[in-house]
mmCIF file of C-alpha atoms in Angstrom:
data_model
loop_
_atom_site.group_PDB
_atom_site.id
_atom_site.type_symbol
_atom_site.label_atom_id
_atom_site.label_comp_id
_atom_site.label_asym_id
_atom_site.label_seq_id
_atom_site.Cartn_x
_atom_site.Cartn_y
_atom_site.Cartn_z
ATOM 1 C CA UNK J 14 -33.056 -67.131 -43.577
ATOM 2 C CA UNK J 15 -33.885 -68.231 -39.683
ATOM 3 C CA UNK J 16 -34.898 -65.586 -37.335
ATOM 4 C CA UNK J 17 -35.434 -65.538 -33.601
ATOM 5 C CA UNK J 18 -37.506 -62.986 -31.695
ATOM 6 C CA UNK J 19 -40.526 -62.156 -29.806
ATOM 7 C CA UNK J 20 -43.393 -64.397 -31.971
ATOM 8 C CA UNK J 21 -40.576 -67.019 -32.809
ATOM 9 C CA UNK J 22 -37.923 -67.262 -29.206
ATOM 10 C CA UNK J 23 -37.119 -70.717 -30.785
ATOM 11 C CA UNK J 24 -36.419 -69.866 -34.399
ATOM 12 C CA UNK J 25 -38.714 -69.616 -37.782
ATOM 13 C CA UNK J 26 -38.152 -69.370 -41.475
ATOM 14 C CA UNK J 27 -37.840 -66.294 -43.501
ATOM 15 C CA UNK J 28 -39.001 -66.908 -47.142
ATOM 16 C CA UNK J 29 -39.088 -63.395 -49.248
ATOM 17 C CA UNK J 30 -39.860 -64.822 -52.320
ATOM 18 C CA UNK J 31 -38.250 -64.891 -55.575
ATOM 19 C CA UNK J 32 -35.701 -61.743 -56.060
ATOM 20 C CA UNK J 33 -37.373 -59.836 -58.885
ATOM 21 C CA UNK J 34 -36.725 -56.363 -57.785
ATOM 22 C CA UNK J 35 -40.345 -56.455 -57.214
ATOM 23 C CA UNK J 36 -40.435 -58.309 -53.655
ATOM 24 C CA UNK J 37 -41.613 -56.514 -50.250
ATOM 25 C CA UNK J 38 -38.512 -56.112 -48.350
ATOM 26 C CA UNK J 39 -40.336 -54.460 -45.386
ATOM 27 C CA UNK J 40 -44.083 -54.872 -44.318
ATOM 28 C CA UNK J 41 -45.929 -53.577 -41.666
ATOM 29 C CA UNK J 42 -49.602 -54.659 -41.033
ATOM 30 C CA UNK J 43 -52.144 -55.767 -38.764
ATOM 31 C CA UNK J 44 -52.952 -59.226 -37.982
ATOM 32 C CA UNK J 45 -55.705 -61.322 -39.056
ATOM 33 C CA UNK J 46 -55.651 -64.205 -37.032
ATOM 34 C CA UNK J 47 -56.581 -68.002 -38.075
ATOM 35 C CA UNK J 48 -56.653 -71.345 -36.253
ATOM 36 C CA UNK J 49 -58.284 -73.023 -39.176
ATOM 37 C CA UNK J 50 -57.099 -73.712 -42.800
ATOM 38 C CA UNK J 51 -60.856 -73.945 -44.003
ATOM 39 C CA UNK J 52 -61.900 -70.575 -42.431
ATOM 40 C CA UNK J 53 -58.909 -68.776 -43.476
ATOM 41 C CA UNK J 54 -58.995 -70.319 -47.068
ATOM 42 C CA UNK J 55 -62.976 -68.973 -47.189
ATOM 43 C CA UNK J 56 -61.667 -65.172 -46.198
ATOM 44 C CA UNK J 57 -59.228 -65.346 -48.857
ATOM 45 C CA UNK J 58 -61.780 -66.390 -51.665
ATOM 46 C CA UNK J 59 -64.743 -64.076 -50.315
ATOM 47 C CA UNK J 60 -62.386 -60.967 -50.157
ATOM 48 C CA UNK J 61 -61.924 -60.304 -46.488
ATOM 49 C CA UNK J 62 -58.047 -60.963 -46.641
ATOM 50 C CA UNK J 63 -57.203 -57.480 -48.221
ATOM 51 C CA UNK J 64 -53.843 -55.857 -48.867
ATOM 52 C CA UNK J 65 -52.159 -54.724 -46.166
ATOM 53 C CA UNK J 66 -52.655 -57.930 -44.186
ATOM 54 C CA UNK J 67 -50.651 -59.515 -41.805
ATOM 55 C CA UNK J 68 -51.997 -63.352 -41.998
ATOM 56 C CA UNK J 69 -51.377 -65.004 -38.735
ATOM 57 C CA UNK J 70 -52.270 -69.395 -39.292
ATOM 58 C CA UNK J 71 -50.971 -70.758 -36.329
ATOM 59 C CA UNK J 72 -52.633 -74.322 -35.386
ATOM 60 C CA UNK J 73 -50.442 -75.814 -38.231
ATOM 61 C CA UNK J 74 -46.940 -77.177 -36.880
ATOM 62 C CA UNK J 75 -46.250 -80.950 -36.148
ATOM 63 C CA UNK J 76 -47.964 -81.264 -32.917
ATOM 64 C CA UNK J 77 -50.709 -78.751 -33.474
ATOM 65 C CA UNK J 78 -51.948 -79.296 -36.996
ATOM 66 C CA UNK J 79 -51.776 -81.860 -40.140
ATOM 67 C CA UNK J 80 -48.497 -82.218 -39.562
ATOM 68 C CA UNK J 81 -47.108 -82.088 -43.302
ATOM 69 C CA UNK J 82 -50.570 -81.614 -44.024
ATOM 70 C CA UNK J 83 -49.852 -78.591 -46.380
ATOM 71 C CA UNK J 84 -52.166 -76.165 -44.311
ATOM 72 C CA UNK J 85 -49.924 -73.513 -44.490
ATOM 73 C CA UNK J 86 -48.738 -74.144 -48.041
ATOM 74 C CA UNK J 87 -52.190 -74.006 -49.639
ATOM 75 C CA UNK J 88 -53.416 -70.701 -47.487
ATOM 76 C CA UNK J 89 -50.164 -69.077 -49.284
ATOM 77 C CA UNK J 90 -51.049 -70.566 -52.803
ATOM 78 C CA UNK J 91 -54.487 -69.022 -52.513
ATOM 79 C CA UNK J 92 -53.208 -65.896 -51.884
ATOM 80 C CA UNK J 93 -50.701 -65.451 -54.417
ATOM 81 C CA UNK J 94 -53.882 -67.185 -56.747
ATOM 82 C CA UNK J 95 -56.037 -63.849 -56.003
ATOM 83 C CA UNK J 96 -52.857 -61.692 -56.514
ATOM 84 C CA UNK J 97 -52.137 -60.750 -53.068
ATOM 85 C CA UNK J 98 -48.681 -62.481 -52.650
ATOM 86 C CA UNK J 99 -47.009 -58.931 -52.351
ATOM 87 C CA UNK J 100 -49.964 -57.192 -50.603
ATOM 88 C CA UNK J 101 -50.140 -59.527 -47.661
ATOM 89 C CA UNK J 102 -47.873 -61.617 -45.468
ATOM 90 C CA UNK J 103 -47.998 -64.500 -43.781
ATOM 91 C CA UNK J 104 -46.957 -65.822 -40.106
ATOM 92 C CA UNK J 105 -47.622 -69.887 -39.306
ATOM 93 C CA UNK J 106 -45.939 -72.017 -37.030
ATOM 94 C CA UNK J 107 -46.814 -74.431 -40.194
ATOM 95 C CA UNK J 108 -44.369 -75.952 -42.270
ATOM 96 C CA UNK J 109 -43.999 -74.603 -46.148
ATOM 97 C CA UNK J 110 -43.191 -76.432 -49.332
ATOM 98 C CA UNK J 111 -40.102 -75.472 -50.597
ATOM 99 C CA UNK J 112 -41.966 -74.692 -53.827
ATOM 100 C CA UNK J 113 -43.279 -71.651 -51.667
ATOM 101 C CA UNK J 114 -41.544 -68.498 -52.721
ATOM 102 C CA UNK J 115 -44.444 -66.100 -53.088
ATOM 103 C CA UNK J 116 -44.689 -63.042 -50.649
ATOM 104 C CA UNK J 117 -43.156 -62.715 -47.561
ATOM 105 C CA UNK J 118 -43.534 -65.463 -45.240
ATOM 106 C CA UNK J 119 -42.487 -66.647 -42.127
ATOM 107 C CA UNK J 120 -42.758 -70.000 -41.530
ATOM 108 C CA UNK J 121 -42.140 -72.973 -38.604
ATOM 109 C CA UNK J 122 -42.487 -70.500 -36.012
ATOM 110 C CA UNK J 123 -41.515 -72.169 -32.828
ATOM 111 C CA UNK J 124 -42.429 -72.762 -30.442
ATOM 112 C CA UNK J 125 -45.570 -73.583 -32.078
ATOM 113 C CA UNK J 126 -48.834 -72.414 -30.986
ATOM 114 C CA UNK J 127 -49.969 -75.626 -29.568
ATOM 115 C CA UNK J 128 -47.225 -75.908 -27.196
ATOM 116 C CA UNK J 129 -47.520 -72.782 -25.847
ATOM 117 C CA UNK J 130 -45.295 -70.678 -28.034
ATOM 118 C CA UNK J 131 -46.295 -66.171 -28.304
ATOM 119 C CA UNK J 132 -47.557 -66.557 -32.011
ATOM 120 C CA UNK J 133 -50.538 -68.054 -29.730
ATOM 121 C CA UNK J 134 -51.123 -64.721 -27.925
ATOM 122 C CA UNK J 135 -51.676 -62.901 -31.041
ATOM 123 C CA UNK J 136 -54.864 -60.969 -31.114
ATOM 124 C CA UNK J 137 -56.580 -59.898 -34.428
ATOM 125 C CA UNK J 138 -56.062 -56.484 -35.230
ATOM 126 C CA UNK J 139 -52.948 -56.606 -33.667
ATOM 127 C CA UNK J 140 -50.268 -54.142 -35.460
ATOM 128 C CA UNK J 141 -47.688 -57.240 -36.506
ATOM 129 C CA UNK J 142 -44.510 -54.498 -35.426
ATOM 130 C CA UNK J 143 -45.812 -54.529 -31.535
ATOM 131 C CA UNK J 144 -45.461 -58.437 -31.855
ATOM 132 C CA UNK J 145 -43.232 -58.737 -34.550
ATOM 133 C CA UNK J 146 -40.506 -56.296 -35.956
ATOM 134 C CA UNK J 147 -40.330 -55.651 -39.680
ATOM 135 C CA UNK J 148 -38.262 -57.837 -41.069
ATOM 136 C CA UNK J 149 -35.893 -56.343 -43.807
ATOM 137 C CA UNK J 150 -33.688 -57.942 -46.060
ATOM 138 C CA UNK J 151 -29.748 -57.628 -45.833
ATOM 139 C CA UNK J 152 -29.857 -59.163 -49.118
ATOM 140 C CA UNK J 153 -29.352 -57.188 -52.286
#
């Protein structure tokens, strides 16, 4: 699904994950914010990332990041490999594999954060519906 809005004026990616009757339809969190893969990859393993999270990895698009580096990819593997992949979501201006259908996730915000795009003004701590409404499915 492609949204538009106040974090993404451009456009992003909606991924909800695979329709199990099981999937968060609407989440609400506050943001922990990451302009590193490594960093954010160390917070998921040491138990800082907790449920509840709103995981903003910005740093990760085509001119800020790896490119197709699969930054964004492997934070949102690591999560759903510590069981969090309903408990937390995730906001990049990265680009996901399409083998990424764990959680909710918005993805390829844009404009990214490197070009100047809002998902670069997000503060840690922030509550994600001041920045960014809930997002709820019109699927069901």
């Amino acid at each position: 699904m492609i949204l538009k809005g106040s974090l993404a004026p451009e456009s992003a990616v909606l991924k909800m994950g695979i329709p199990d009757g099981k999937r968060p339809e609407l989440f609400e969190g506050k943001a922990r914010v990451y302009d590193d893969t490594a960093v954010a990859m160390r917070e998921i393993r040491d138990g800082t990332v907790k449920a509840g999270d709103v995981m903003v990895c910005r740093g990760q698009g085509l001119k800020g990041g790896p490119a197709m580096g699969g930054g964004a990819s492997l934070i949102l593997f690591a999560i759903d490999a510590v069981g969090l992949a309903r408990d937390v979501a995730i906001v990049t201006d990265g680009q996901l594999s399409g083998l990424c259908l764990k959680g909710l996730t918005v993805a390829e915000v844009a404009p990214e954060a490197a070009v100047g795009g809002p998902i670069g003004l997000v503060k840690r701590a922030m509550p994600s519906a001041s920045a960014w409404r809930s997002v709820r499915s019109s699927s069901r």
